[in-house]
Coordinates of N, CA, C and O and ligand atoms in Angstrom, one line a residue:
M1 N -132.2 24.3 -53.1 CA -132.5 23.5 -51.7 C -133.9 23.9 -51.3 O -134.2 25.2 -51.3
S2 N -134.5 22.7 -51.0 CA -136.1 23.2 -50.6 C -136.1 23.5 -49.2 O -135.2 23.4 -48.4
G3 N -137.3 23.7 -48.7 CA -137.6 23.8 -47.2 C -137.3 25.1 -46.8 O -138.3 25.6 -45.9
G4 N -135.9 25.8 -46.9 CA -135.5 26.9 -46.4 C -136.3 28.2 -46.8 O -136.4 28.4 -47.9
T5 N -136.9 29.0 -45.9 CA -137.3 30.2 -46.4 C -136.4 31.1 -45.5 O -136.6 32.6 -46.0
D6 N -135.6 31.0 -44.7 CA -134.8 32.0 -44.1 C -133.4 31.6 -44.4 O -132.5 32.2 -43.5
G7 N -132.9 30.5 -44.8 CA -131.6 30.2 -45.2 C -131.2 29.0 -44.0 O -130.1 28.4 -44.4
R8 N -131.9 28.7 -43.1 CA -131.4 27.7 -42.2 C -132.1 26.4 -42.9 O -133.2 26.2 -43.0
P9 N -131.4 25.3 -43.0 CA -131.7 24.2 -43.4 C -132.9 23.4 -42.5 O -132.9 23.7 -41.2
L10 N -133.9 22.8 -43.2 CA -134.8 22.1 -42.3 C -134.4 20.5 -42.3 O -134.3 19.9 -43.2
I11 N -134.6 20.4 -41.0 CA -134.2 18.7 -40.5 C -135.5 18.2 -40.1 O -135.8 18.6 -39.2
L12 N -135.6 16.9 -40.8 CA -136.9 15.9 -40.1 C -136.2 15.1 -39.3 O -135.3 14.1 -39.7
L13 N -136.5 15.2 -37.9 CA -136.2 14.2 -37.0 C -137.1 13.3 -36.7 O -138.3 13.5 -36.2
V14 N -136.8 11.9 -36.9 CA -137.7 10.8 -36.9 C -137.2 9.8 -35.6 O -136.1 9.4 -35.9
E15 N -138.0 10.0 -34.6 CA -137.5 9.2 -33.5 C -138.8 8.9 -32.4 O -139.2 9.9 -32.2
D16 N -139.0 7.9 -32.2 CA -140.3 7.4 -31.3 C -139.9 7.8 -29.8 O -140.8 7.8 -29.0
N17 N -138.8 7.9 -29.5 CA -138.4 7.9 -28.1 C -138.4 9.6 -27.8 O -137.7 10.2 -28.3
Q18 N -139.4 10.0 -26.8 CA -139.8 11.3 -26.8 C -138.6 12.1 -26.3 O -138.1 13.3 -26.4
T19 N -138.0 11.4 -25.3 CA -136.9 12.2 -24.6 C -135.7 12.4 -25.5 O -135.0 13.4 -25.4
I20 N -135.4 11.3 -26.2 CA -134.3 11.8 -27.1 C -134.8 12.5 -28.2 O -133.9 13.5 -28.8
R21 N -136.2 12.5 -28.8 CA -136.5 13.5 -29.7 C -136.5 14.8 -29.2 O -135.9 15.8 -29.9
Q22 N -136.7 15.1 -28.0 CA -136.8 16.5 -27.3 C -135.3 17.0 -27.4 O -135.0 18.1 -27.7
A23 N -134.4 16.1 -27.0 CA -132.9 16.6 -27.0 C -132.3 16.9 -28.0 O -131.6 17.9 -28.1
F24 N -132.7 16.1 -29.0 CA -132.1 16.4 -30.4 C -132.8 17.5 -31.0 O -132.2 18.2 -31.8
T25 N -133.9 17.7 -30.8 CA -134.5 19.1 -31.3 C -134.0 20.0 -30.8 O -133.4 21.2 -31.5
V26 N -133.9 20.2 -29.4 CA -132.9 21.2 -28.8 C -131.7 21.5 -29.4 O -131.2 22.3 -29.9
L27 N -130.9 20.4 -29.5 CA -129.5 20.4 -29.7 C -129.2 21.0 -31.3 O -128.6 21.6 -31.9
L28 N -130.4 20.5 -32.2 CA -130.5 20.9 -33.6 C -130.6 22.1 -33.8 O -129.9 23.0 -34.6
E29 N -131.7 22.6 -33.1 CA -131.9 24.1 -33.1 C -131.4 25.0 -32.7 O -130.7 26.1 -33.1
D30 N -130.2 24.8 -31.4 CA -129.2 25.3 -31.0 C -128.1 25.3 -32.1 O -127.3 26.5 -31.8
S31 N -128.0 24.5 -32.9 CA -127.0 24.7 -33.8 C -127.3 25.4 -35.1 O -126.7 25.1 -36.0
G32 N -128.4 25.7 -35.2 CA -128.8 26.8 -36.2 C -129.8 26.2 -37.3 O -130.1 26.7 -38.3
Y33 N -130.5 25.1 -37.1 CA -131.2 24.4 -38.0 C -132.7 24.5 -37.6 O -133.0 24.7 -36.4
R34 N -133.6 24.3 -38.6 CA -134.9 24.3 -38.2 C -135.2 23.0 -38.1 O -134.7 21.9 -38.9
V35 N -136.0 22.3 -37.0 CA -136.4 21.1 -36.9 C -137.9 20.7 -36.8 O -138.5 21.3 -36.4
L36 N -138.1 19.7 -37.9 CA -139.4 19.1 -37.6 C -139.3 17.5 -37.1 O -138.4 17.2 -37.3
A37 N -140.4 17.4 -36.1 CA -140.2 16.0 -35.4 C -141.3 15.1 -35.6 O -142.3 15.6 -35.7
A38 N -140.8 14.0 -35.7 CA -142.1 13.0 -35.9 C -141.6 11.7 -34.9 O -140.6 11.1 -35.0
G39 N -142.7 11.1 -34.5 CA -142.6 9.9 -33.3 C -143.1 8.7 -34.2 O -143.0 7.7 -33.3
S40 N -143.6 8.8 -35.3 CA -143.9 7.5 -36.0 C -143.6 7.5 -37.4 O -143.5 8.6 -37.8
G41 N -143.6 6.6 -38.1 CA -143.2 6.3 -39.5 C -144.3 6.7 -40.3 O -144.0 7.7 -41.2
K42 N -145.7 7.0 -39.9 CA -146.7 7.5 -40.6 C -146.4 9.0 -40.7 O -146.5 9.5 -41.7
K43 N -146.2 9.7 -39.6 CA -146.1 11.1 -39.7 C -144.8 11.3 -40.2 O -144.8 12.4 -41.0
A44 N -143.8 10.7 -40.3 CA -142.5 10.7 -41.1 C -142.7 10.9 -42.4 O -142.1 11.7 -43.2
L45 N -143.4 10.1 -42.8 CA -143.7 9.8 -44.4 C -144.6 11.1 -44.6 O -144.2 11.9 -45.7
A46 N -145.6 11.5 -44.0 CA -146.3 12.6 -44.6 C -145.5 13.9 -44.5 O -145.6 14.9 -45.3
L47 N -144.5 14.3 -43.2 CA -143.8 15.5 -43.3 C -142.8 15.2 -44.5 O -142.6 16.2 -45.0
S48 N -142.4 14.3 -44.9 CA -141.2 14.0 -45.9 C -141.9 14.7 -47.0 O -141.2 15.5 -48.0
R49 N -143.0 14.2 -47.3 CA -143.7 14.6 -48.6 C -144.1 16.2 -48.6 O -144.1 16.7 -49.6
N50 N -144.5 16.4 -47.4 CA -145.2 17.8 -47.4 C -144.6 18.9 -47.0 O -144.7 20.3 -47.4
A51 N -143.5 18.6 -46.2 CA -142.6 19.9 -45.8 C -141.4 20.0 -46.5 O -140.3 20.9 -46.2
S52 N -140.9 18.8 -47.1 CA -139.6 18.8 -48.2 C -138.5 19.4 -47.3 O -137.6 20.3 -47.5
P53 N -138.2 18.4 -46.2 CA -137.0 18.8 -45.3 C -135.7 18.6 -46.4 O -135.7 17.9 -47.5
D54 N -134.6 19.4 -45.9 CA -133.3 19.2 -46.5 C -132.4 17.9 -46.0 O -131.6 17.6 -46.8
L55 N -133.0 17.3 -45.0 CA -132.1 16.2 -44.5 C -133.3 15.6 -43.5 O -134.0 15.9 -42.7
I56 N -133.3 14.1 -43.4 CA -134.0 13.3 -42.6 C -132.9 12.5 -41.8 O -131.9 11.9 -42.0
L57 N -133.2 12.6 -40.3 CA -132.3 11.8 -39.5 C -133.6 10.6 -39.0 O -134.6 10.9 -38.4
M58 N -133.1 9.4 -39.3 CA -134.3 8.5 -39.1 C -133.8 7.4 -38.3 O -132.8 6.3 -38.7
D59 N -134.6 7.4 -37.1 CA -134.4 6.4 -36.3 C -135.0 5.0 -36.8 O -136.1 5.0 -37.3
L60 N -134.4 3.9 -37.0 CA -135.0 2.8 -37.6 C -135.6 2.0 -36.7 O -136.5 1.1 -37.3
G61 N -135.7 2.3 -35.6 CA -136.6 1.4 -34.5 C -137.9 2.0 -34.4 O -137.7 3.1 -33.3
L62 N -138.9 2.1 -35.0 CA -140.1 2.9 -34.7 C -141.2 1.8 -34.4 O -141.2 0.7 -35.0
P63 N -142.4 2.3 -33.6 CA -143.4 1.7 -33.5 C -144.2 0.9 -34.6 O -144.8 -0.3 -34.5
D64 N -144.4 1.7 -35.6 CA -145.4 1.4 -36.4 C -145.0 1.2 -38.0 O -145.7 1.0 -38.9
A65 N -143.4 1.1 -37.9 CA -142.9 0.8 -39.4 C -141.5 0.2 -39.3 O -140.7 0.4 -38.1
R66 N -141.2 -0.4 -40.3 CA -139.9 -0.8 -40.1 C -139.1 0.3 -41.0 O -139.2 0.8 -42.2
G67 N -137.9 0.6 -40.2 CA -137.3 2.1 -40.9 C -136.9 2.1 -42.1 O -136.9 2.9 -43.0
L68 N -136.3 0.8 -42.6 CA -135.6 0.6 -43.7 C -136.8 0.5 -45.0 O -136.5 1.2 -46.1
D69 N -138.0 0.0 -44.5 CA -139.0 0.2 -45.5 C -139.3 1.6 -45.8 O -139.8 2.0 -46.9
L70 N -139.2 2.5 -44.7 CA -139.8 3.7 -44.8 C -138.5 4.5 -45.8 O -139.0 5.3 -46.9
V71 N -137.5 4.1 -45.5 CA -136.4 4.9 -46.5 C -136.6 4.4 -48.0 O -136.6 5.2 -48.8
R72 N -137.0 3.1 -48.0 CA -137.2 2.5 -49.6 C -138.4 3.3 -50.1 O -138.5 3.6 -51.3
S73 N -139.4 3.5 -49.2 CA -140.7 4.2 -49.9 C -140.3 5.6 -50.3 O -140.6 6.0 -51.0
L74 N -139.3 6.3 -49.4 CA -139.1 7.8 -49.8 C -138.1 7.6 -50.8 O -138.4 8.6 -51.8
K75 N -137.3 6.7 -51.3 CA -136.6 6.6 -52.3 C -137.4 6.4 -53.7 O -136.8 6.3 -54.7
Q76 N -138.5 5.9 -53.4 CA -139.3 5.0 -54.6 C -140.2 6.6 -55.1 O -140.8 6.4 -56.2
K77 N -140.3 7.7 -54.3 CA -141.0 8.7 -54.8 C -140.1 10.2 -55.2 O -139.4 10.2 -54.7
E78 N -140.7 10.5 -56.4 CA -139.8 11.5 -57.2 C -139.6 12.9 -56.1 O -138.8 13.4 -56.0
S79 N -140.6 13.2 -55.3 CA -140.6 14.1 -54.3 C -139.7 14.0 -53.2 O -139.3 15.1 -52.7
T80 N -139.3 12.8 -52.7 CA -138.8 12.7 -51.7 C -137.2 12.1 -52.0 O -136.4 11.6 -51.3
V81 N -137.1 11.4 -53.1 CA -136.1 10.7 -53.6 C -134.6 11.6 -53.3 O -133.4 10.8 -52.9
G82 N -134.7 12.8 -53.5 CA -133.3 13.4 -53.6 C -133.0 14.1 -51.8 O -132.0 14.6 -51.7
I83 N -134.0 13.7 -50.8 CA -133.6 14.2 -49.5 C -132.8 13.0 -48.9 O -133.0 12.0 -49.0
P84 N -131.7 13.5 -48.5 CA -130.7 12.6 -47.9 C -131.2 12.1 -46.5 O -131.6 12.8 -45.8
V85 N -130.9 10.7 -46.1 CA -131.3 10.2 -45.2 C -130.3 9.6 -44.3 O -129.4 8.8 -44.9
V86 N -130.2 9.9 -43.3 CA -129.1 9.2 -42.3 C -129.9 8.3 -41.2 O -130.7 8.8 -40.5
A87 N -129.5 6.9 -41.5 CA -130.3 6.2 -40.4 C -129.4 6.4 -39.2 O -128.2 6.3 -38.9
I88 N -130.4 6.0 -37.9 CA -129.8 6.0 -36.6 C -130.4 4.7 -36.1 O -131.6 4.7 -36.0
T89 N -129.5 3.8 -35.6 CA -130.2 2.5 -35.0 C -129.3 2.1 -33.9 O -128.1 2.5 -33.4
G90 N -130.2 1.5 -33.0 CA -129.5 0.9 -31.7 C -129.3 -0.4 -32.0 O -128.8 -1.2 -31.0
R91 N -129.6 -1.0 -33.2 CA -129.5 -2.4 -33.3 C -128.6 -2.7 -34.4 O -128.9 -3.2 -35.6
A92 N -127.3 -2.6 -34.0 CA -126.4 -2.7 -35.2 C -126.1 -3.9 -35.5 O -125.8 -4.0 -36.9
L93 N -126.6 -5.0 -35.1 CA -126.3 -6.2 -35.5 C -127.3 -6.7 -36.4 O -127.2 -7.6 -37.2
E94 N -128.8 -6.2 -36.0 CA -129.9 -6.7 -37.0 C -129.8 -5.7 -38.4 O -130.2 -6.1 -39.2
T95 N -129.4 -4.5 -38.3 CA -129.5 -3.6 -39.4 C -128.0 -3.2 -39.5 O -127.8 -2.3 -39.0
D96 N -127.2 -3.7 -40.5 CA -126.1 -3.1 -40.7 C -125.9 -2.2 -41.5 O -126.8 -1.9 -42.3
E97 N -124.7 -1.6 -41.5 CA -124.4 -0.6 -42.4 C -124.8 -0.6 -44.0 O -125.4 0.1 -44.5
E98 N -124.4 -1.9 -44.5 CA -124.7 -2.1 -45.8 C -126.2 -2.4 -46.2 O -126.4 -1.6 -47.3
A99 N -126.9 -2.7 -45.2 CA -128.2 -2.8 -45.4 C -128.8 -1.6 -45.6 O -129.8 -1.0 -46.3
C100 N -128.4 -0.5 -44.7 CA -128.8 0.8 -44.8 C -128.5 1.6 -46.0 O -129.3 2.2 -46.7
L101 N -127.3 1.5 -46.6 CA -126.9 1.9 -47.9 C -127.6 1.3 -49.0 O -127.9 2.2 -50.0
E102 N -127.8 0.2 -48.9 CA -128.3 -0.6 -50.1 C -129.8 0.1 -50.1 O -130.6 0.2 -51.1
A103 N -130.5 0.3 -48.9 CA -131.9 1.0 -49.0 C -132.1 2.1 -49.5 O -133.0 2.8 -49.7
G104 N -131.0 3.0 -49.7 CA -130.9 4.4 -50.0 C -130.3 5.5 -49.0 O -130.4 6.3 -49.5
C105 N -130.0 4.8 -47.8 CA -129.5 5.8 -46.9 C -128.2 6.5 -47.3 O -127.4 5.6 -48.0
A106 N -127.9 7.8 -46.7 CA -126.9 8.5 -47.1 C -125.7 8.2 -46.1 O -124.3 8.3 -46.4
G107 N -126.2 7.9 -45.0 CA -125.2 7.6 -43.9 C -125.9 6.9 -42.8 O -127.2 6.5 -43.0
Y108 N -125.1 6.4 -41.7 CA -125.5 5.5 -40.8 C -124.7 5.9 -39.6 O -123.4 6.0 -39.4
L109 N -125.7 5.8 -38.4 CA -125.0 6.0 -37.0 C -125.6 5.0 -36.2 O -126.8 4.7 -36.4
T110 N -125.0 4.6 -35.1 CA -125.4 3.6 -34.1 C -125.6 4.5 -32.8 O -124.7 5.6 -32.3
K111 N -126.6 4.2 -32.1 CA -126.9 4.7 -30.8 C -126.0 4.2 -29.7 O -125.6 2.9 -29.8
P112 N -125.4 4.7 -28.8 CA -125.8 6.0 -28.6 C -125.0 7.0 -29.6 O -123.8 6.8 -29.6
V113 N -125.9 7.9 -30.1 CA -125.3 8.8 -31.1 C -124.3 9.9 -30.3 O -124.7 10.5 -29.3
N114 N -123.3 10.0 -31.0 CA -122.0 11.1 -30.6 C -122.6 12.3 -31.1 O -122.5 12.3 -32.2
T115 N -123.0 13.0 -30.5 CA -123.6 14.5 -30.9 C -122.7 15.2 -31.7 O -123.2 16.0 -32.4
R116 N -121.7 15.3 -31.1 CA -120.4 16.0 -31.9 C -120.1 15.4 -33.1 O -120.1 16.3 -34.3
Q117 N -120.0 14.3 -33.2 CA -120.0 13.5 -34.5 C -121.0 13.9 -35.6 O -120.8 14.2 -36.7
L118 N -122.2 13.8 -34.9 CA -123.5 14.2 -35.6 C -123.4 15.7 -36.3 O -123.7 15.8 -37.1
L119 N -123.2 16.7 -35.5 CA -123.3 17.9 -35.8 C -122.2 18.2 -36.9 O -122.3 19.0 -37.7
A120 N -121.0 17.4 -36.6 CA -120.1 17.6 -37.6 C -120.3 17.2 -38.9 O -119.8 17.5 -40.1
L121 N -121.2 15.8 -38.9 CA -121.5 15.2 -40.3 C -122.7 15.8 -41.0 O -122.7 15.9 -42.5
I122 N -123.6 16.5 -40.4 CA -124.8 17.0 -41.0 C -124.4 18.2 -42.1 O -124.8 17.6 -43.1
P123 N -123.5 19.0 -42.1 CA -123.2 19.8 -43.3 C -122.7 19.0 -44.4 O -123.1 19.3 -45.6
T124 N -121.9 18.1 -44.4 CA -121.6 17.2 -45.3 C -123.1 16.5 -46.2 O -122.7 16.3 -47.3
Y125 N -124.1 16.0 -45.3 CA -125.1 15.7 -46.1 C -125.8 16.6 -46.6 O -126.6 16.5 -47.6
L126 N -125.8 17.5 -46.0 CA -126.5 18.8 -46.6 C -126.0 19.3 -48.1 O -127.0 19.9 -48.9
E127 N -124.8 19.1 -48.0 CA -124.1 19.7 -49.4 C -124.6 18.9 -50.6 O -124.2 19.0 -51.6
G128 N -124.8 17.6 -50.1 CA -125.1 16.6 -51.2 C -123.7 15.8 -51.7 O -123.4 15.9 -52.8
Ligands
MN1 MN1 -136.8 3.8 -31.9

């Protein structure tokens, strides 16, 4: 597994809403994960390639990119193809689960995210 130097999995949190980003960062850190956060698609791609996270939580509604295009881009690169991506979207009607899975996502959650459900699911994605 990449990323970890101290055994704690590294999660890349991609979310442009600062309030949600900060709340989820605290939630994940309190749950024993290391967290890198990105508020844009550009930063998300850079961190994905440079930091080798163990899991990416990807808000699909970003100001500078289409979320699913980001996922496809990650899945086309050998260095990032193996990182599981969980899509998080508030637009369930526009971006359905099937489209997320076809783009290469490992999972799909709709906003508002049930944090208990999220924390229960994360280990299953980390196990691959
Ligand atoms: Mn968003």
